[in-house]
PDB file of C-alpha atoms in Angstrom:
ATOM      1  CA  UNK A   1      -8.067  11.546  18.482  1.00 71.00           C
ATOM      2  CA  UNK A   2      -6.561  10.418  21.847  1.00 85.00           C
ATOM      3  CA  UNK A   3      -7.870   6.990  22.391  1.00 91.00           C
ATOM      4  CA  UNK A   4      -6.302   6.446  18.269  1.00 90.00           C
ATOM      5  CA  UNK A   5      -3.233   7.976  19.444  1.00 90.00           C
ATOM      6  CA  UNK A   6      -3.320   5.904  22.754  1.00 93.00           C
ATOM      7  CA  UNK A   7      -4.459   2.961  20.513  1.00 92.00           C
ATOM      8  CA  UNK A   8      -1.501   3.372  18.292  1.00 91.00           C
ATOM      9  CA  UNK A   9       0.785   3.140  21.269  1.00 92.00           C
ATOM     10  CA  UNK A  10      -0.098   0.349  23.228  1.00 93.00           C
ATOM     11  CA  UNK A  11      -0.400  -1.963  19.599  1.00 93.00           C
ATOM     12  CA  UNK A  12       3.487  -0.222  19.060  1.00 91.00           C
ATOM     13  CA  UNK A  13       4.671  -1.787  22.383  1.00 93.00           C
ATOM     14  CA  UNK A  14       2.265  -4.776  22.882  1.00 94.00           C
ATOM     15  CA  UNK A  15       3.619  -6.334  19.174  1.00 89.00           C
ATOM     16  CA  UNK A  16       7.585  -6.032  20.628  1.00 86.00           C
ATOM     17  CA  UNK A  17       6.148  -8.319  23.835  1.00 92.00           C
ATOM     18  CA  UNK A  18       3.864 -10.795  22.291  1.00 92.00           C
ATOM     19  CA  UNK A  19       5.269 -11.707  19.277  1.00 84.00           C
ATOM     20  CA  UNK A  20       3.791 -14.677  19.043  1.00 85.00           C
ATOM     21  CA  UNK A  21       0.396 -12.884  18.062  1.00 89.00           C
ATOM     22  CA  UNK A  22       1.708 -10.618  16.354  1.00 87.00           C
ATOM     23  CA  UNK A  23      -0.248 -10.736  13.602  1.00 88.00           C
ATOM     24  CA  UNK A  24      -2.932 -10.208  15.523  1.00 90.00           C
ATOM     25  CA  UNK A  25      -1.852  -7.251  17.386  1.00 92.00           C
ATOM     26  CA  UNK A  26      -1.070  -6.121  13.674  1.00 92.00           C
ATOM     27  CA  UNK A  27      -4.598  -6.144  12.952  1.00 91.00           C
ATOM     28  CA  UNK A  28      -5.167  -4.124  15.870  1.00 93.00           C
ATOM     29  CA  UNK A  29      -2.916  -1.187  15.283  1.00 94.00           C
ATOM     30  CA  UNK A  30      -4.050  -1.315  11.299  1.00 94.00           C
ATOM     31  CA  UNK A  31      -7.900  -0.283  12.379  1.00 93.00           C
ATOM     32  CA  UNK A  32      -6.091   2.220  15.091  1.00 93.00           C
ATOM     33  CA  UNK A  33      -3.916   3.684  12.352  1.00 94.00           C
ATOM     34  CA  UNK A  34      -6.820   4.115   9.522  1.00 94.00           C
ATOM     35  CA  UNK A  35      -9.179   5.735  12.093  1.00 93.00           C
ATOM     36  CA  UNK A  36      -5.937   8.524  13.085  1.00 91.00           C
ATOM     37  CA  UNK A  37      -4.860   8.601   9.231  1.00 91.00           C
ATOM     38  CA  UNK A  38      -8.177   9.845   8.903  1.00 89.00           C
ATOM     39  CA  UNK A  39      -8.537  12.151  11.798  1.00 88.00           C
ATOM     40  CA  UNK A  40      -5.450  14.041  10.745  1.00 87.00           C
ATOM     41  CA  UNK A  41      -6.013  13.222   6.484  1.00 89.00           C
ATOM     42  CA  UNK A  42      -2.230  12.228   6.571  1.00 90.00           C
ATOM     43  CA  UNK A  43      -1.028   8.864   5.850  1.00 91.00           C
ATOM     44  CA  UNK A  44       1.556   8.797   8.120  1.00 92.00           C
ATOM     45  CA  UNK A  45       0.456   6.927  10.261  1.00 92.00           C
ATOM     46  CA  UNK A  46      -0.397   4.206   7.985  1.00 94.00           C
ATOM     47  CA  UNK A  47       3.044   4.155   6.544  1.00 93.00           C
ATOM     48  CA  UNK A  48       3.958   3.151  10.171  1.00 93.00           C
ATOM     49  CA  UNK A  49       2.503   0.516   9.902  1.00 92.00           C
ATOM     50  CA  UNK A  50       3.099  -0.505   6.304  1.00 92.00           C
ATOM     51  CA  UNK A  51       6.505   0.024   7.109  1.00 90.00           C
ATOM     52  CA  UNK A  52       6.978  -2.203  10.049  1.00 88.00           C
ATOM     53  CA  UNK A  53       4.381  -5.054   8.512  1.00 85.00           C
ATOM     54  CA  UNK A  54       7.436  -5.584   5.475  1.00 82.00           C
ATOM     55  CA  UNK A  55      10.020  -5.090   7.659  1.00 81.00           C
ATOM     56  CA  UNK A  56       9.293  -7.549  10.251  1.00 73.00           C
ATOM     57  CA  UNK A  57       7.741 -10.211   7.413  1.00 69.00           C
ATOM     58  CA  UNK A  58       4.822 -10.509   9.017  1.00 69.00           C
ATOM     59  CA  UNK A  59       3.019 -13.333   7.114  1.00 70.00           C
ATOM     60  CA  UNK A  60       0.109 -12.214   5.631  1.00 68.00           C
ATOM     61  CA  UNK A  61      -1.055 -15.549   4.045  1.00 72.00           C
ATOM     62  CA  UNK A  62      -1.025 -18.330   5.858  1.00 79.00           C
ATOM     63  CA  UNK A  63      -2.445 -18.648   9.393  1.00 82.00           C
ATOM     64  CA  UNK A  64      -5.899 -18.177  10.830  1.00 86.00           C
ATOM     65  CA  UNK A  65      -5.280 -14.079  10.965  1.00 84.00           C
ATOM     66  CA  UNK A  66      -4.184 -14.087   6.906  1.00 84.00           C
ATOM     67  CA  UNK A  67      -7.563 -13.101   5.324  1.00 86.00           C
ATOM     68  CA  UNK A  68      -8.600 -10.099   7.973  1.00 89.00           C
ATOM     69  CA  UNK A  69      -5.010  -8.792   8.519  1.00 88.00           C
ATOM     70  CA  UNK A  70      -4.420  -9.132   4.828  1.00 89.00           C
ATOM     71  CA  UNK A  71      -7.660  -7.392   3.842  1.00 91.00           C
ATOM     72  CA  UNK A  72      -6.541  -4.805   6.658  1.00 92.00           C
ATOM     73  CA  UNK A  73      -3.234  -4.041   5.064  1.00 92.00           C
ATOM     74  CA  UNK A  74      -4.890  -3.701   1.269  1.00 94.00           C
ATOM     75  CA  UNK A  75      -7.418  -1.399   3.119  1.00 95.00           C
ATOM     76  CA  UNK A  76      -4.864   0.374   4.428  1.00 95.00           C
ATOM     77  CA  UNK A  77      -2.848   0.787   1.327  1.00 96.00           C
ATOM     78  CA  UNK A  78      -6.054   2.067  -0.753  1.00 96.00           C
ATOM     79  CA  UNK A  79      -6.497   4.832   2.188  1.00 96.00           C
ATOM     80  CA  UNK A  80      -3.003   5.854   1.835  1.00 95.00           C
ATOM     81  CA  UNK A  81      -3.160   6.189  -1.837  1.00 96.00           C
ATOM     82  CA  UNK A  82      -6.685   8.886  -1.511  1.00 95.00           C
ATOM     83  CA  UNK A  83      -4.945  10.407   1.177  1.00 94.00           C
ATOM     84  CA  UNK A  84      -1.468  11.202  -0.585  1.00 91.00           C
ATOM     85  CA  UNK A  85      -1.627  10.852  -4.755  1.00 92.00           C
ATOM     86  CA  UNK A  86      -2.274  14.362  -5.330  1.00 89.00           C
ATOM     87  CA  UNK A  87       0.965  15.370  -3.574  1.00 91.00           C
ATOM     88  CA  UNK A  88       2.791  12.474  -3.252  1.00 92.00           C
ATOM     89  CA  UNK A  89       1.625  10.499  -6.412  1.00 92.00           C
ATOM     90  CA  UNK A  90       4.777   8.386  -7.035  1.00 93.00           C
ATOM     91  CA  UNK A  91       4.563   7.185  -3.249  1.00 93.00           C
ATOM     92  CA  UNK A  92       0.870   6.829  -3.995  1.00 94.00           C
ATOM     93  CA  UNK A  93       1.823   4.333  -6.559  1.00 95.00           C
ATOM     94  CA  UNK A  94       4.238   2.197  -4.891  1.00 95.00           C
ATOM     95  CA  UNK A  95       0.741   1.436  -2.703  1.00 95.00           C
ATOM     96  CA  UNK A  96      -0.976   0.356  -5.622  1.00 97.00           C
ATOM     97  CA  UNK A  97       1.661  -1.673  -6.898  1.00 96.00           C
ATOM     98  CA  UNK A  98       1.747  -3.808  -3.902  1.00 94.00           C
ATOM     99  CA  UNK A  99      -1.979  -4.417  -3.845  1.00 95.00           C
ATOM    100  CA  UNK A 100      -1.542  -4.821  -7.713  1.00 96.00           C
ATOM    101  CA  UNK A 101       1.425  -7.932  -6.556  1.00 93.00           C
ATOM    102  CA  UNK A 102      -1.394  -9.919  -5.298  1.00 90.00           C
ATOM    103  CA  UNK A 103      -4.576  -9.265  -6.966  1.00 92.00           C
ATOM    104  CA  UNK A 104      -5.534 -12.258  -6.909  1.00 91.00           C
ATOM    105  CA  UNK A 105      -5.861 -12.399  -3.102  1.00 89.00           C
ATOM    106  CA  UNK A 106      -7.911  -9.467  -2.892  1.00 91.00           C
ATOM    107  CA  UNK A 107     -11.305  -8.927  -3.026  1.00 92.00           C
ATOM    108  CA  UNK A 108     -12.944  -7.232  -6.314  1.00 95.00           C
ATOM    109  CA  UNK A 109     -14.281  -4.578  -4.692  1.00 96.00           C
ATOM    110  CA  UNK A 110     -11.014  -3.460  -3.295  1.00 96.00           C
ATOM    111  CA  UNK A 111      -9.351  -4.528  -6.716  1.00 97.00           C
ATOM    112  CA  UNK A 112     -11.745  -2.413  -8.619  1.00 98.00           C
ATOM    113  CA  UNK A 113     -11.156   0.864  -6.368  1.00 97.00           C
ATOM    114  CA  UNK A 114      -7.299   0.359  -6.594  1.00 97.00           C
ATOM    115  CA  UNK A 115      -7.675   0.234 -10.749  1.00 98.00           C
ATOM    116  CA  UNK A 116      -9.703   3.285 -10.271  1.00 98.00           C
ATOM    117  CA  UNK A 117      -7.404   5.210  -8.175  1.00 97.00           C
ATOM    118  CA  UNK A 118      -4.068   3.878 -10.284  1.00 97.00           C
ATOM    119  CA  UNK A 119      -6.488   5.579 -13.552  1.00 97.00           C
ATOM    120  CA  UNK A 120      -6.898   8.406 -11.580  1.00 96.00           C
ATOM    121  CA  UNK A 121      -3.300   9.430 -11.268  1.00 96.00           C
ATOM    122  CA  UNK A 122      -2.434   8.202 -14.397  1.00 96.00           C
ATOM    123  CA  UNK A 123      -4.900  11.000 -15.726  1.00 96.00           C
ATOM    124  CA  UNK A 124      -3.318  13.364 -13.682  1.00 94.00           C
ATOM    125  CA  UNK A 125      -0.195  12.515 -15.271  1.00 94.00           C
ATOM    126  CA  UNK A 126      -1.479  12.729 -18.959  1.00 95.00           C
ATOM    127  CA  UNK A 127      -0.914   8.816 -19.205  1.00 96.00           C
ATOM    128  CA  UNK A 128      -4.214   8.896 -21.111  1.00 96.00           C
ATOM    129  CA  UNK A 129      -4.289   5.404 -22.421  1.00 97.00           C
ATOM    130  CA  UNK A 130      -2.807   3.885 -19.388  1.00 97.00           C
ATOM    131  CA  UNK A 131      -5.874   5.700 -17.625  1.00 97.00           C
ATOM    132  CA  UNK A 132      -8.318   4.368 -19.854  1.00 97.00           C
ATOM    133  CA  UNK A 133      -7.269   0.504 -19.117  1.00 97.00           C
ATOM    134  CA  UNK A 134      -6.869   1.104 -15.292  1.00 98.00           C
ATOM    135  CA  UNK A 135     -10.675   2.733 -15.526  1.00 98.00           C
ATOM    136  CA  UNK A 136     -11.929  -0.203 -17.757  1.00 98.00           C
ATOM    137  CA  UNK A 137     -10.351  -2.816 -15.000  1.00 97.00           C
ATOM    138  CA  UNK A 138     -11.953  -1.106 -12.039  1.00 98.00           C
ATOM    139  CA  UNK A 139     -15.592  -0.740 -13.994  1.00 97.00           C
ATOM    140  CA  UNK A 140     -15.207  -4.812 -15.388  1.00 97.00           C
ATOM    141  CA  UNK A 141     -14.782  -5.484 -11.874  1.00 97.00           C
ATOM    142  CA  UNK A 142     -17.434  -3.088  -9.937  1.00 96.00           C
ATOM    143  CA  UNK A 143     -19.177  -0.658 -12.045  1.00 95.00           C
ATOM    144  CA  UNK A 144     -19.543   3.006 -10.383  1.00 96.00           C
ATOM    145  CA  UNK A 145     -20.554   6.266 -11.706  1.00 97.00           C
ATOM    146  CA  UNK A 146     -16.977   8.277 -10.283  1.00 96.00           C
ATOM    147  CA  UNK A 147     -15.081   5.779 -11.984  1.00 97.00           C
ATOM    148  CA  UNK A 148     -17.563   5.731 -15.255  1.00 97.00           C
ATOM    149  CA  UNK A 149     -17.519   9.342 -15.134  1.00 97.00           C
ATOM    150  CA  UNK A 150     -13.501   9.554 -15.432  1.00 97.00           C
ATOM    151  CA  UNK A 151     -13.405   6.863 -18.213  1.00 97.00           C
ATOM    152  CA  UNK A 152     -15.629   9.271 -20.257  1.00 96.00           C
ATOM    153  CA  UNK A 153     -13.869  11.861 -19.434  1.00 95.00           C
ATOM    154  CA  UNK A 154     -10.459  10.441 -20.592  1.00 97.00           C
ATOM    155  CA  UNK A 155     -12.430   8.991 -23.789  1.00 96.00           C
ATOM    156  CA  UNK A 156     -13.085  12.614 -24.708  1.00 95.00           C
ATOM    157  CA  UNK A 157      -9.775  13.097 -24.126  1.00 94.00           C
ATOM    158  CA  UNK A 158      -8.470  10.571 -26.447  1.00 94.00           C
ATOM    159  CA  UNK A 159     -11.438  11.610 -29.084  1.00 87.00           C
ATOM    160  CA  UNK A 160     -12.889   7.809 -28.315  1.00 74.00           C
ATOM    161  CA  UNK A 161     -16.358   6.437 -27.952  1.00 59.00           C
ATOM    162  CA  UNK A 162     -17.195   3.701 -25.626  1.00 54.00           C
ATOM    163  CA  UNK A 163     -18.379   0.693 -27.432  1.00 46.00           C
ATOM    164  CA  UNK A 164     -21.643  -0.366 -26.266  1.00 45.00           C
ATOM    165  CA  UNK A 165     -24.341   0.023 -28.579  1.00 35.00           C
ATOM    166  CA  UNK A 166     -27.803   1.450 -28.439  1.00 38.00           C
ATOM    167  CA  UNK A 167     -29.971   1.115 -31.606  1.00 38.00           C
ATOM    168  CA  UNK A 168     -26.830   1.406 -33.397  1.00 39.00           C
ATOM    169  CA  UNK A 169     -25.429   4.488 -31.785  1.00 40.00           C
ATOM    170  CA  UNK A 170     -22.300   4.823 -29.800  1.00 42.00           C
ATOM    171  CA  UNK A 171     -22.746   6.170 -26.649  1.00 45.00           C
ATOM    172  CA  UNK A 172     -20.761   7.873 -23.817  1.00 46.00           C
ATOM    173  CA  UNK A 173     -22.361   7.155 -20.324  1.00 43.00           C
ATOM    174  CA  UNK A 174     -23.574   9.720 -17.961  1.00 36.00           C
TER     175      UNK A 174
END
């Protein structure tokens, strides 16, 4: 926990002296900041960095740092979301709908666990249908059994069968 805390720190004062890498430094502080979000399972300190990254316009797409630091910040976003959308599922979402802003920058994997996670509170928040499309999106673009499992589980839910056939049965997958 100390050398995160420590790394936190120095990446907090190094990006007000060097701002010419800045983005780099950025980078930095966003590995620092998921390794203590995790330590302490609060996003806080991601939001630290979230927070500064849009309010210093750090560009995140052009320059030889914009796919890592980019990736970094949509990695970061995703960890805040599992971290806070069962208590703080409106702030969760605001996460989301940043990564959902530029989808097409992100990787699919990372797409298809932020469609997952955007079903997932929509479930919680008896959006039903809207759950069902988020789960579809994340399982067109990376097919997993958590997210399969909550699709079927919101089918039920809606009194729907999946449409994939099997010797001309409808199934639900397991």
């Amino acid at each position: 926990n100390k050398k995160w805390l420590e790394c936190t720190a120095e990446a907090k004062k190094n990006i007000k002296k060097f701002k010419e890498i800045e983005p780099w430094i950025l980078s930095s502080w966003a590995r620092c900041a998921s390794a203590l979000a995790g330590k302490f399972e609060s996003p806080k300190p991601i939001y630290e960095i979230l927070t500064h990254a849009g309010q210093h316009q750090i560009d995140l797409f052009t320059g030889p740092w914009s796919k890592p630091l980019l990736t970094d910040i949509c990695r970061l976003r995703i960890q805040a979301v599992e971290l806070d959308w069962k208590t703080n599922a409106n702030a969760a979402w605001k996460q989301l709908e940043e990564i959902f802003k530029i989808s097409n920058l992100v990787d699919k994997d990372m797409m298809a666990k932020a469609n997952c996670l955007g079903g997932e509170i929509s479930q919680s928040k008896g959006l039903l249908k809207s759950a069902k499309t988020l789960f579809e999106q994340a399982l067109s673009m990376n097919e997993t059994k958590g997210c399969r499992d909550r699709l079927n589980s919101v089918l039920l839910a809606l009194n729907e069968k999946n449409q994939e056939r099997n010797h001309g049965k409808n199934l639900l997958y397991f």
